[in-house]
PDB file of C-alpha atoms and ligand atoms in Angstrom:
ATOM      1  CA  MET A   1     -15.045  -4.864  45.357  1.00  0.00           C
ATOM      2  CA  LYS A   2     -14.021  -1.399  44.701  1.00  0.00           C
ATOM      3  CA  ARG A   3     -10.067  -2.340  43.693  1.00  0.00           C
ATOM      4  CA  LEU A   4     -11.298  -4.989  42.024  1.00  0.00           C
ATOM      5  CA  LEU A   5     -13.372  -3.036  39.281  1.00  0.00           C
ATOM      6  CA  VAL A   6     -10.795  -0.572  38.691  1.00  0.00           C
ATOM      7  CA  GLY A   7      -8.199  -3.519  37.834  1.00  0.00           C
ATOM      8  CA  LEU A   8     -11.332  -4.666  35.907  1.00  0.00           C
ATOM      9  CA  ILE A   9     -11.745  -1.219  33.582  1.00  0.00           C
ATOM     10  CA  CYS A  10     -11.143  -2.934  30.306  1.00  0.00           C
ATOM     11  CA  VAL A  11     -13.939  -5.062  30.305  1.00  0.00           C
ATOM     12  CA  SER A  12     -15.964  -1.986  31.104  1.00  0.00           C
ATOM     13  CA  VAL A  13     -16.599  -1.164  27.577  1.00  0.00           C
ATOM     14  CA  PRO A  14     -19.024   1.079  26.724  1.00  0.00           C
ATOM     15  CA  PHE A  15     -20.627  -0.352  23.586  1.00  0.00           C
ATOM     16  CA  LEU A  16     -21.090   2.599  21.690  1.00  0.00           C
ATOM     17  CA  ALA A  17     -21.397   0.125  18.757  1.00  0.00           C
ATOM     18  CA  LEU A  18     -24.262  -2.003  20.322  1.00  0.00           C
ATOM     19  CA  TYR A  19     -26.046  -1.188  17.406  1.00  0.00           C
ATOM     20  CA  GLY A  20     -26.990  -4.965  16.905  1.00  0.00           C
ATOM     21  CA  ALA A  21     -24.279  -7.282  17.817  1.00  0.00           C
ATOM     22  CA  VAL A  22     -21.121  -6.195  16.733  1.00  0.00           C
ATOM     23  CA  SER A  23     -19.114  -8.844  15.221  1.00  0.00           C
ATOM     24  CA  CYS A  24     -15.126  -8.836  14.899  1.00  0.00           C
ATOM     25  CA  PHE A  25     -15.918 -10.215  11.203  1.00  0.00           C
ATOM     26  CA  PHE A  26     -17.379  -8.006   9.099  1.00  0.00           C
ATOM     27  CA  PRO A  27     -18.167  -8.610   6.110  1.00  0.00           C
ATOM     28  CA  LYS A  28     -16.072  -6.606   2.703  1.00  0.00           C
ATOM     29  CA  GLU A  29     -19.404  -3.943   2.457  1.00  0.00           C
ATOM     30  CA  SER A  30     -19.810  -3.174   5.848  1.00  0.00           C
ATOM     31  CA  VAL A  31     -15.888  -2.794   6.655  1.00  0.00           C
ATOM     32  CA  LYS A  32     -15.397  -0.320   4.087  1.00  0.00           C
ATOM     33  CA  ASN A  33     -18.901   1.550   5.011  1.00  0.00           C
ATOM     34  CA  THR A  34     -17.947   2.047   8.106  1.00  0.00           C
ATOM     35  CA  PRO A  35     -18.679   5.898   9.590  1.00  0.00           C
ATOM     36  CA  GLY A  36     -15.462   7.348  11.166  1.00  0.00           C
ATOM     37  CA  SER A  37     -13.985   3.913  11.322  1.00  0.00           C
ATOM     38  CA  ASP A  38      -9.838   4.404  10.960  1.00  0.00           C
ATOM     39  CA  TYR A  39     -10.268   0.659   8.913  1.00  0.00           C
ATOM     40  CA  LYS A  40     -12.043   1.820   5.946  1.00  0.00           C
ATOM     41  CA  GLU A  41      -9.186   0.956   4.079  1.00  0.00           C
ATOM     42  CA  ASN A  42      -9.681  -1.983   4.265  1.00  0.00           C
ATOM     43  CA  THR A  43      -6.662  -3.744   5.524  1.00  0.00           C
ATOM     44  CA  TYR A  44      -8.248  -6.950   6.100  1.00  0.00           C
ATOM     45  CA  ASP A  45      -9.837  -8.207   3.276  1.00  0.00           C
ATOM     46  CA  ILE A  46      -6.348  -6.000   0.933  1.00  0.00           C
ATOM     47  CA  TYR A  47      -4.729  -9.150   3.520  1.00  0.00           C
ATOM     48  CA  VAL A  48      -7.014 -11.685   2.757  1.00  0.00           C
ATOM     49  CA  ASN A  49      -6.808 -11.164  -1.184  1.00  0.00           C
ATOM     50  CA  ASN A  50      -3.384 -11.169  -1.112  1.00  0.00           C
ATOM     51  CA  HIS A  51      -2.854 -14.371   1.015  1.00  0.00           C
ATOM     52  CA  SER A  52      -5.695 -15.881  -0.406  1.00  0.00           C
ATOM     53  CA  ASP A  53      -3.355 -19.314  -1.716  1.00  0.00           C
ATOM     54  CA  GLU A  54      -3.575 -22.396   0.878  1.00  0.00           C
ATOM     55  CA  GLU A  55      -0.006 -22.110   0.549  1.00  0.00           C
ATOM     56  CA  ASP A  56       0.042 -18.781   2.447  1.00  0.00           C
ATOM     57  CA  VAL A  57      -2.061 -19.499   5.034  1.00  0.00           C
ATOM     58  CA  PRO A  58       0.648 -20.114   8.044  1.00  0.00           C
ATOM     59  CA  ALA A  59      -0.307 -24.232   9.371  1.00  0.00           C
ATOM     60  CA  LEU A  60      -1.152 -23.583  13.531  1.00  0.00           C
ATOM     61  CA  SER A  61       0.836 -26.207  15.798  1.00  0.00           C
ATOM     62  CA  ALA A  62      -1.439 -27.005  18.474  1.00  0.00           C
ATOM     63  CA  ILE A  63       0.123 -25.026  21.072  1.00  0.00           C
ATOM     64  CA  GLU A  64      -0.335 -22.082  18.860  1.00  0.00           C
ATOM     65  CA  LYS A  65      -3.870 -22.847  18.285  1.00  0.00           C
ATOM     66  CA  GLN A  66      -4.303 -23.228  21.630  1.00  0.00           C
ATOM     67  CA  LEU A  67      -3.004 -19.276  22.203  1.00  0.00           C
ATOM     68  CA  LEU A  68      -5.329 -18.196  19.548  1.00  0.00           C
ATOM     69  CA  VAL A  69      -8.550 -18.837  20.667  1.00  0.00           C
ATOM     70  CA  VAL A  70     -11.063 -16.293  19.456  1.00  0.00           C
ATOM     71  CA  VAL A  71     -12.721 -14.143  22.378  1.00  0.00           C
ATOM     72  CA  ASP A  72     -15.401 -11.809  21.498  1.00  0.00           C
ATOM     73  CA  ARG A  73     -18.592 -10.389  21.821  1.00  0.00           C
ATOM     74  CA  ASP A  74     -19.750 -14.020  19.036  1.00  0.00           C
ATOM     75  CA  HIS A  75     -17.094 -15.923  20.849  1.00  0.00           C
ATOM     76  CA  ALA A  76     -16.923 -17.270  24.363  1.00  0.00           C
ATOM     77  CA  LEU A  77     -14.806 -19.452  26.454  1.00  0.00           C
ATOM     78  CA  ALA A  78     -16.324 -21.783  28.690  1.00  0.00           C
ATOM     79  CA  ALA A  79     -16.927 -21.137  32.064  1.00  0.00           C
ATOM     80  CA  ASP A  80     -14.695 -24.024  33.031  1.00  0.00           C
ATOM     81  CA  PHE A  81     -12.156 -23.062  31.274  1.00  0.00           C
ATOM     82  CA  GLU A  82      -8.673 -22.289  32.909  1.00  0.00           C
ATOM     83  CA  PRO A  83      -5.163 -21.842  31.572  1.00  0.00           C
ATOM     84  CA  PRO A  84      -2.625 -25.021  32.942  1.00  0.00           C
ATOM     85  CA  ASP A  85      -0.269 -23.174  33.631  1.00  0.00           C
ATOM     86  CA  LEU A  86      -0.617 -20.099  35.762  1.00  0.00           C
ATOM     87  CA  VAL A  87       1.818 -18.873  37.646  1.00  0.00           C
ATOM     88  CA  ASN A  88       2.437 -15.474  39.944  1.00  0.00           C
ATOM     89  CA  ILE A  89       4.495 -12.765  37.794  1.00  0.00           C
ATOM     90  CA  THR A  90       6.252 -11.043  39.898  1.00  0.00           C
ATOM     91  CA  ASP A  91       7.863 -14.460  40.891  1.00  0.00           C
ATOM     92  CA  PHE A  92       9.638 -14.052  37.426  1.00  0.00           C
ATOM     93  CA  GLY A  93      10.442 -10.653  37.787  1.00  0.00           C
ATOM     94  CA  ILE A  94       7.735  -8.663  36.329  1.00  0.00           C
ATOM     95  CA  ARG A  95       6.608  -5.753  37.426  1.00  0.00           C
ATOM     96  CA  ALA A  96       2.990  -5.800  38.570  1.00  0.00           C
ATOM     97  CA  ARG A  97       0.323  -3.955  40.965  1.00  0.00           C
ATOM     98  CA  ASP A  98      -0.045  -6.611  43.710  1.00  0.00           C
ATOM     99  CA  LYS A  99       1.760 -10.051  43.480  1.00  0.00           C
ATOM    100  CA  SER A 100      -1.212 -12.141  43.252  1.00  0.00           C
ATOM    101  CA  MET A 101      -1.229 -11.361  39.313  1.00  0.00           C
ATOM    102  CA  GLN A 102      -1.062 -14.484  36.792  1.00  0.00           C
ATOM    103  CA  LEU A 103      -0.659 -14.760  33.645  1.00  0.00           C
ATOM    104  CA  ARG A 104       0.437 -18.361  32.023  1.00  0.00           C
ATOM    105  CA  ARG A 105       4.235 -19.963  32.462  1.00  0.00           C
ATOM    106  CA  VAL A 106       3.694 -19.995  28.201  1.00  0.00           C
ATOM    107  CA  ILE A 107       3.986 -16.314  27.523  1.00  0.00           C
ATOM    108  CA  ILE A 108       6.562 -15.531  30.751  1.00  0.00           C
ATOM    109  CA  GLN A 109       9.816 -15.844  28.800  1.00  0.00           C
ATOM    110  CA  ASP A 110       8.777 -13.353  25.514  1.00  0.00           C
ATOM    111  CA  LEU A 111       6.884 -10.858  28.044  1.00  0.00           C
ATOM    112  CA  LYS A 112       9.635  -9.931  30.393  1.00  0.00           C
ATOM    113  CA  ALA A 113      11.898  -9.210  27.051  1.00  0.00           C
ATOM    114  CA  MET A 114       9.078  -7.180  26.538  1.00  0.00           C
ATOM    115  CA  PHE A 115       9.572  -5.910  29.793  1.00  0.00           C
ATOM    116  CA  ASP A 116      13.215  -5.310  29.927  1.00  0.00           C
ATOM    117  CA  ALA A 117      13.730  -4.168  26.419  1.00  0.00           C
ATOM    118  CA  ALA A 118      11.298  -1.308  27.480  1.00  0.00           C
ATOM    119  CA  GLU A 119      13.573  -0.377  30.147  1.00  0.00           C
ATOM    120  CA  ILE A 120      16.404  -0.589  28.267  1.00  0.00           C
ATOM    121  CA  ALA A 121      14.207   2.283  26.268  1.00  0.00           C
ATOM    122  CA  GLY A 122      13.975   4.511  29.313  1.00  0.00           C
ATOM    123  CA  HIS A 123       9.969   2.838  30.546  1.00  0.00           C
ATOM    124  CA  LYS A 124       9.152   1.503  32.965  1.00  0.00           C
ATOM    125  CA  LEU A 125       6.112  -0.711  32.044  1.00  0.00           C
ATOM    126  CA  MET A 126       4.459  -2.837  35.260  1.00  0.00           C
ATOM    127  CA  VAL A 127       1.212  -4.795  34.487  1.00  0.00           C
ATOM    128  CA  PHE A 128      -1.662  -3.371  36.400  1.00  0.00           C
ATOM    129  CA  SER A 129      -4.280  -6.236  35.235  1.00  0.00           C
ATOM    130  CA  ALA A 130      -3.426 -10.309  34.444  1.00  0.00           C
ATOM    131  CA  TYR A 131      -5.380 -13.587  34.721  1.00  0.00           C
ATOM    132  CA  ARG A 132      -8.956 -13.288  35.466  1.00  0.00           C
ATOM    133  CA  SER A 133     -11.396 -16.216  35.901  1.00  0.00           C
ATOM    134  CA  TYR A 134     -14.576 -16.339  34.732  1.00  0.00           C
ATOM    135  CA  LYS A 135     -16.083 -16.361  38.187  1.00  0.00           C
ATOM    136  CA  THR A 136     -14.470 -12.963  38.630  1.00  0.00           C
ATOM    137  CA  GLN A 137     -15.595 -11.237  35.316  1.00  0.00           C
ATOM    138  CA  GLU A 138     -19.265 -13.405  36.770  1.00  0.00           C
ATOM    139  CA  GLN A 139     -19.745 -11.384  39.906  1.00  0.00           C
ATOM    140  CA  VAL A 140     -17.578  -7.898  38.172  1.00  0.00           C
ATOM    141  CA  TYR A 141     -20.800  -7.585  35.329  1.00  0.00           C
ATOM    142  CA  ASN A 142     -23.455  -9.060  37.590  1.00  0.00           C
ATOM    143  CA  TYR A 143     -22.153  -5.782  40.513  1.00  0.00           C
ATOM    144  CA  TRP A 144     -23.327  -3.651  36.880  1.00  0.00           C
ATOM    145  CA  VAL A 145     -26.383  -5.525  36.540  1.00  0.00           C
ATOM    146  CA  ASN A 146     -27.400  -4.564  39.652  1.00  0.00           C
ATOM    147  CA  THR A 147     -26.061  -0.601  39.621  1.00  0.00           C
ATOM    148  CA  LEU A 148     -26.595  -0.198  36.195  1.00  0.00           C
ATOM    149  CA  GLY A 149     -30.048  -2.882  35.328  1.00  0.00           C
ATOM    150  CA  GLN A 150     -29.332  -5.370  32.141  1.00  0.00           C
ATOM    151  CA  GLU A 151     -29.841  -3.014  29.237  1.00  0.00           C
ATOM    152  CA  GLU A 152     -26.987  -0.531  30.803  1.00  0.00           C
ATOM    153  CA  ALA A 153     -24.306  -3.246  31.918  1.00  0.00           C
ATOM    154  CA  ASP A 154     -24.456  -4.401  28.268  1.00  0.00           C
ATOM    155  CA  ARG A 155     -22.932  -1.181  26.931  1.00  0.00           C
ATOM    156  CA  SER A 156     -20.310  -1.237  29.875  1.00  0.00           C
ATOM    157  CA  SER A 157     -19.174  -4.843  30.857  1.00  0.00           C
ATOM    158  CA  ALA A 158     -17.981  -7.763  28.748  1.00  0.00           C
ATOM    159  CA  ARG A 159     -20.373 -10.827  30.292  1.00  0.00           C
ATOM    160  CA  PRO A 160     -18.605 -13.693  31.196  1.00  0.00           C
ATOM    161  CA  GLY A 161     -16.836 -16.030  29.223  1.00  0.00           C
ATOM    162  CA  HIS A 162     -16.352 -13.360  26.865  1.00  0.00           C
ATOM    163  CA  SER A 163     -12.935 -11.337  28.634  1.00  0.00           C
ATOM    164  CA  GLU A 164      -9.319 -12.149  26.314  1.00  0.00           C
ATOM    165  CA  HIS A 165      -8.111 -12.213  30.042  1.00  0.00           C
ATOM    166  CA  GLN A 166      -9.449 -15.604  30.822  1.00  0.00           C
ATOM    167  CA  LEU A 167      -7.081 -16.513  29.233  1.00  0.00           C
ATOM    168  CA  GLY A 168      -4.498 -15.788  31.134  1.00  0.00           C
ATOM    169  CA  THR A 169      -1.789 -14.646  27.905  1.00  0.00           C
ATOM    170  CA  THR A 170      -3.514 -11.030  28.333  1.00  0.00           C
ATOM    171  CA  VAL A 171      -2.216  -7.619  30.110  1.00  0.00           C
ATOM    172  CA  ASP A 172      -3.363  -4.371  30.815  1.00  0.00           C
ATOM    173  CA  VAL A 173      -0.403  -2.442  30.778  1.00  0.00           C
ATOM    174  CA  THR A 174       0.151   1.107  31.735  1.00  0.00           C
ATOM    175  CA  ALA A 175       3.674   2.403  33.230  1.00  0.00           C
ATOM    176  CA  LEU A 176       5.090   3.310  36.420  1.00  0.00           C
ATOM    177  CA  ASP A 177       6.096   6.540  36.726  1.00  0.00           C
ATOM    178  CA  LEU A 178       2.727   8.199  34.831  1.00  0.00           C
ATOM    179  CA  GLU A 179       0.973  11.082  35.117  1.00  0.00           C
ATOM    180  CA  GLY A 180      -2.582  11.122  35.148  1.00  0.00           C
ATOM    181  CA  ASP A 181      -5.138   7.905  34.292  1.00  0.00           C
ATOM    182  CA  VAL A 182      -3.242   4.486  34.599  1.00  0.00           C
ATOM    183  CA  PHE A 183      -5.271   4.085  31.533  1.00  0.00           C
ATOM    184  CA  ASN A 184      -6.735   6.371  29.236  1.00  0.00           C
ATOM    185  CA  ASP A 185      -3.782   8.390  29.330  1.00  0.00           C
ATOM    186  CA  PHE A 186      -0.706   5.633  28.726  1.00  0.00           C
ATOM    187  CA  GLY A 187      -1.710   5.309  24.704  1.00  0.00           C
ATOM    188  CA  SER A 188      -0.261   8.860  24.525  1.00  0.00           C
ATOM    189  CA  SER A 189       2.275   8.641  26.277  1.00  0.00           C
ATOM    190  CA  GLU A 190       6.265   7.921  25.670  1.00  0.00           C
ATOM    191  CA  ALA A 191       5.919   4.437  27.231  1.00  0.00           C
ATOM    192  CA  GLY A 192       2.525   3.806  25.609  1.00  0.00           C
ATOM    193  CA  ILE A 193       3.809   4.808  22.267  1.00  0.00           C
ATOM    194  CA  TRP A 194       6.770   2.234  22.277  1.00  0.00           C
ATOM    195  CA  MET A 195       4.104  -0.344  23.276  1.00  0.00           C
ATOM    196  CA  ALA A 196       2.606   0.383  20.146  1.00  0.00           C
ATOM    197  CA  GLU A 197       5.661   0.116  17.784  1.00  0.00           C
ATOM    198  CA  ASN A 198       7.261  -2.682  19.559  1.00  0.00           C
ATOM    199  CA  ALA A 199       4.857  -5.175  21.611  1.00  0.00           C
ATOM    200  CA  TYR A 200       4.450  -7.213  18.567  1.00  0.00           C
ATOM    201  CA  LYS A 201       8.424  -7.475  18.716  1.00  0.00           C
ATOM    202  CA  TYR A 202       7.132 -10.210  21.641  1.00  0.00           C
ATOM    203  CA  GLY A 203       4.466 -11.248  20.275  1.00  0.00           C
ATOM    204  CA  PHE A 204       2.037  -8.799  21.783  1.00  0.00           C
ATOM    205  CA  VAL A 205      -1.013  -7.254  19.832  1.00  0.00           C
ATOM    206  CA  MET A 206      -3.039  -4.651  21.141  1.00  0.00           C
ATOM    207  CA  SER A 207      -6.617  -6.220  20.402  1.00  0.00           C
ATOM    208  CA  TYR A 208      -8.356  -2.795  20.613  1.00  0.00           C
ATOM    209  CA  PRO A 209      -6.596  -0.432  18.527  1.00  0.00           C
ATOM    210  CA  GLU A 210      -7.664   2.936  17.549  1.00  0.00           C
ATOM    211  CA  GLY A 211     -10.822   3.524  14.964  1.00  0.00           C
ATOM    212  CA  SER A 212     -12.099  -0.302  15.554  1.00  0.00           C
ATOM    213  CA  GLU A 213     -14.725  -0.206  17.732  1.00  0.00           C
ATOM    214  CA  LEU A 214     -17.354  -0.386  15.503  1.00  0.00           C
ATOM    215  CA  LEU A 215     -15.692  -3.960  14.373  1.00  0.00           C
ATOM    216  CA  THR A 216     -14.560  -4.978  17.592  1.00  0.00           C
ATOM    217  CA  GLY A 217     -17.258  -3.722  20.223  1.00  0.00           C
ATOM    218  CA  TYR A 218     -15.150  -2.418  22.464  1.00  0.00           C
ATOM    219  CA  LYS A 219     -13.456   1.156  22.706  1.00  0.00           C
ATOM    220  CA  TYR A 220      -9.732   1.839  21.763  1.00  0.00           C
ATOM    221  CA  GLU A 221      -7.693   0.095  24.498  1.00  0.00           C
ATOM    222  CA  PRO A 222      -4.205   1.017  24.580  1.00  0.00           C
ATOM    223  CA  TRP A 223      -3.204  -0.554  27.313  1.00  0.00           C
ATOM    224  CA  HIS A 224      -4.864  -4.256  26.398  1.00  0.00           C
ATOM    225  CA  PHE A 225      -2.528  -6.477  24.872  1.00  0.00           C
ATOM    226  CA  ARG A 226      -3.377  -9.867  24.144  1.00  0.00           C
ATOM    227  CA  TYR A 227      -0.166 -12.216  23.667  1.00  0.00           C
ATOM    228  CA  VAL A 228      -0.437 -13.952  19.827  1.00  0.00           C
ATOM    229  CA  GLY A 229       3.183 -15.176  19.167  1.00  0.00           C
ATOM    230  CA  LYS A 230       5.719 -13.355  17.132  1.00  0.00           C
ATOM    231  CA  LYS A 231       4.788 -14.473  13.899  1.00  0.00           C
ATOM    232  CA  VAL A 232       1.209 -14.198  14.070  1.00  0.00           C
ATOM    233  CA  ALA A 233       1.602 -10.763  15.922  1.00  0.00           C
ATOM    234  CA  LYS A 234       4.343 -10.109  12.851  1.00  0.00           C
ATOM    235  CA  ALA A 235       1.690 -10.332  10.728  1.00  0.00           C
ATOM    236  CA  ILE A 236      -0.682  -8.531  12.605  1.00  0.00           C
ATOM    237  CA  PHE A 237       0.960  -5.655  12.790  1.00  0.00           C
ATOM    238  CA  GLU A 238       2.903  -4.975   9.566  1.00  0.00           C
ATOM    239  CA  ASN A 239      -0.343  -5.800   7.371  1.00  0.00           C
ATOM    240  CA  ASN A 240      -2.284  -3.082  10.078  1.00  0.00           C
ATOM    241  CA  LEU A 241      -5.244  -5.758  11.480  1.00  0.00           C
ATOM    242  CA  ILE A 242      -7.846  -5.870  13.758  1.00  0.00           C
ATOM    243  CA  PRO A 243      -6.147  -8.922  15.889  1.00  0.00           C
ATOM    244  CA  CYS A 244      -9.586 -10.598  15.862  1.00  0.00           C
ATOM    245  CA  ASN A 245     -10.315 -10.394  12.305  1.00  0.00           C
ATOM    246  CA  TYR A 246      -7.115 -12.229  11.855  1.00  0.00           C
ATOM    247  CA  LEU A 247      -7.642 -14.755  14.309  1.00  0.00           C
ATOM    248  CA  LEU A 248     -10.892 -15.730  12.911  1.00  0.00           C
ATOM    249  CA  PHE A 249      -8.668 -15.469   9.145  1.00  0.00           C
ATOM    250  CA  LEU A 250      -6.463 -18.447  10.606  1.00  0.00           C
ATOM    251  CA  ALA A 251      -8.961 -20.114  12.208  1.00  0.00           C
ATOM    252  CA  THR A 252     -11.491 -20.825   9.613  1.00  0.00           C
ATOM    253  CA  LYS A 253      -8.448 -21.810   7.403  1.00  0.00           C
ATOM    254  CA  ASN A 254      -6.793 -24.215   9.565  1.00  0.00           C
ATOM    255  CA  LYS A 255     -10.387 -26.191   9.936  1.00  0.00           C
ATOM    256  CA  LYS A 256      -9.698 -27.667   6.142  1.00  0.00           C
TER     257      LYS A 256
HETATM  258 ZN1  LIG B 301      -7.989  -5.883  29.366  1.00  0.00          ZN
END
């Protein structure tokens, strides 16, 4: 269990923002007035205002809709949701903490390309945590409830169904040769900076960027990247958007 918990550190989210049920989707005024947020310029509203025409909203393919499901404090995956095409990532030459780690086959090519590009740039990336089932998340959450009590557990662990890792398209990445904390020191490492600047080129976005905790409910996690495909990742990166905000925007527009 101890090893499991180390791998699950990124769902141990101290919900500093638990001053209420925090939604990713904040109305305009809330974003502008959020104290301590680096997003107070309200990049989301600027984007939406500039893309209000229907033609500006990208239509999503069936596979994109599957990849872009919103998973946050307010949106959960079903208990029986399991990705259809899980594979062991080390079989594809992707460095991982152990051989049992799995992700969806549909993202492997871009993940491998990202790792290869990082290596050429001098960074040996490693997957520290990958797919996690609803059951695994449930065990972790219950462990914290038993250890800390319900209230404190909710401040430090995602409830089952609310972790992006259940999608099978989300990775916690660190650097093989990183000295110090594999997670918290990654963001300021050269490899972490490379990831922050380049992951979007391969379809990955940082779900919980620095300064967004009051909006996402999660603290800054420079190691946690979710695959959304290159087109969507580019839009999020270039417009400095919080991923869950943009995914909600796309989901809403594509319902029409
Ligand atoms: Zn994570």
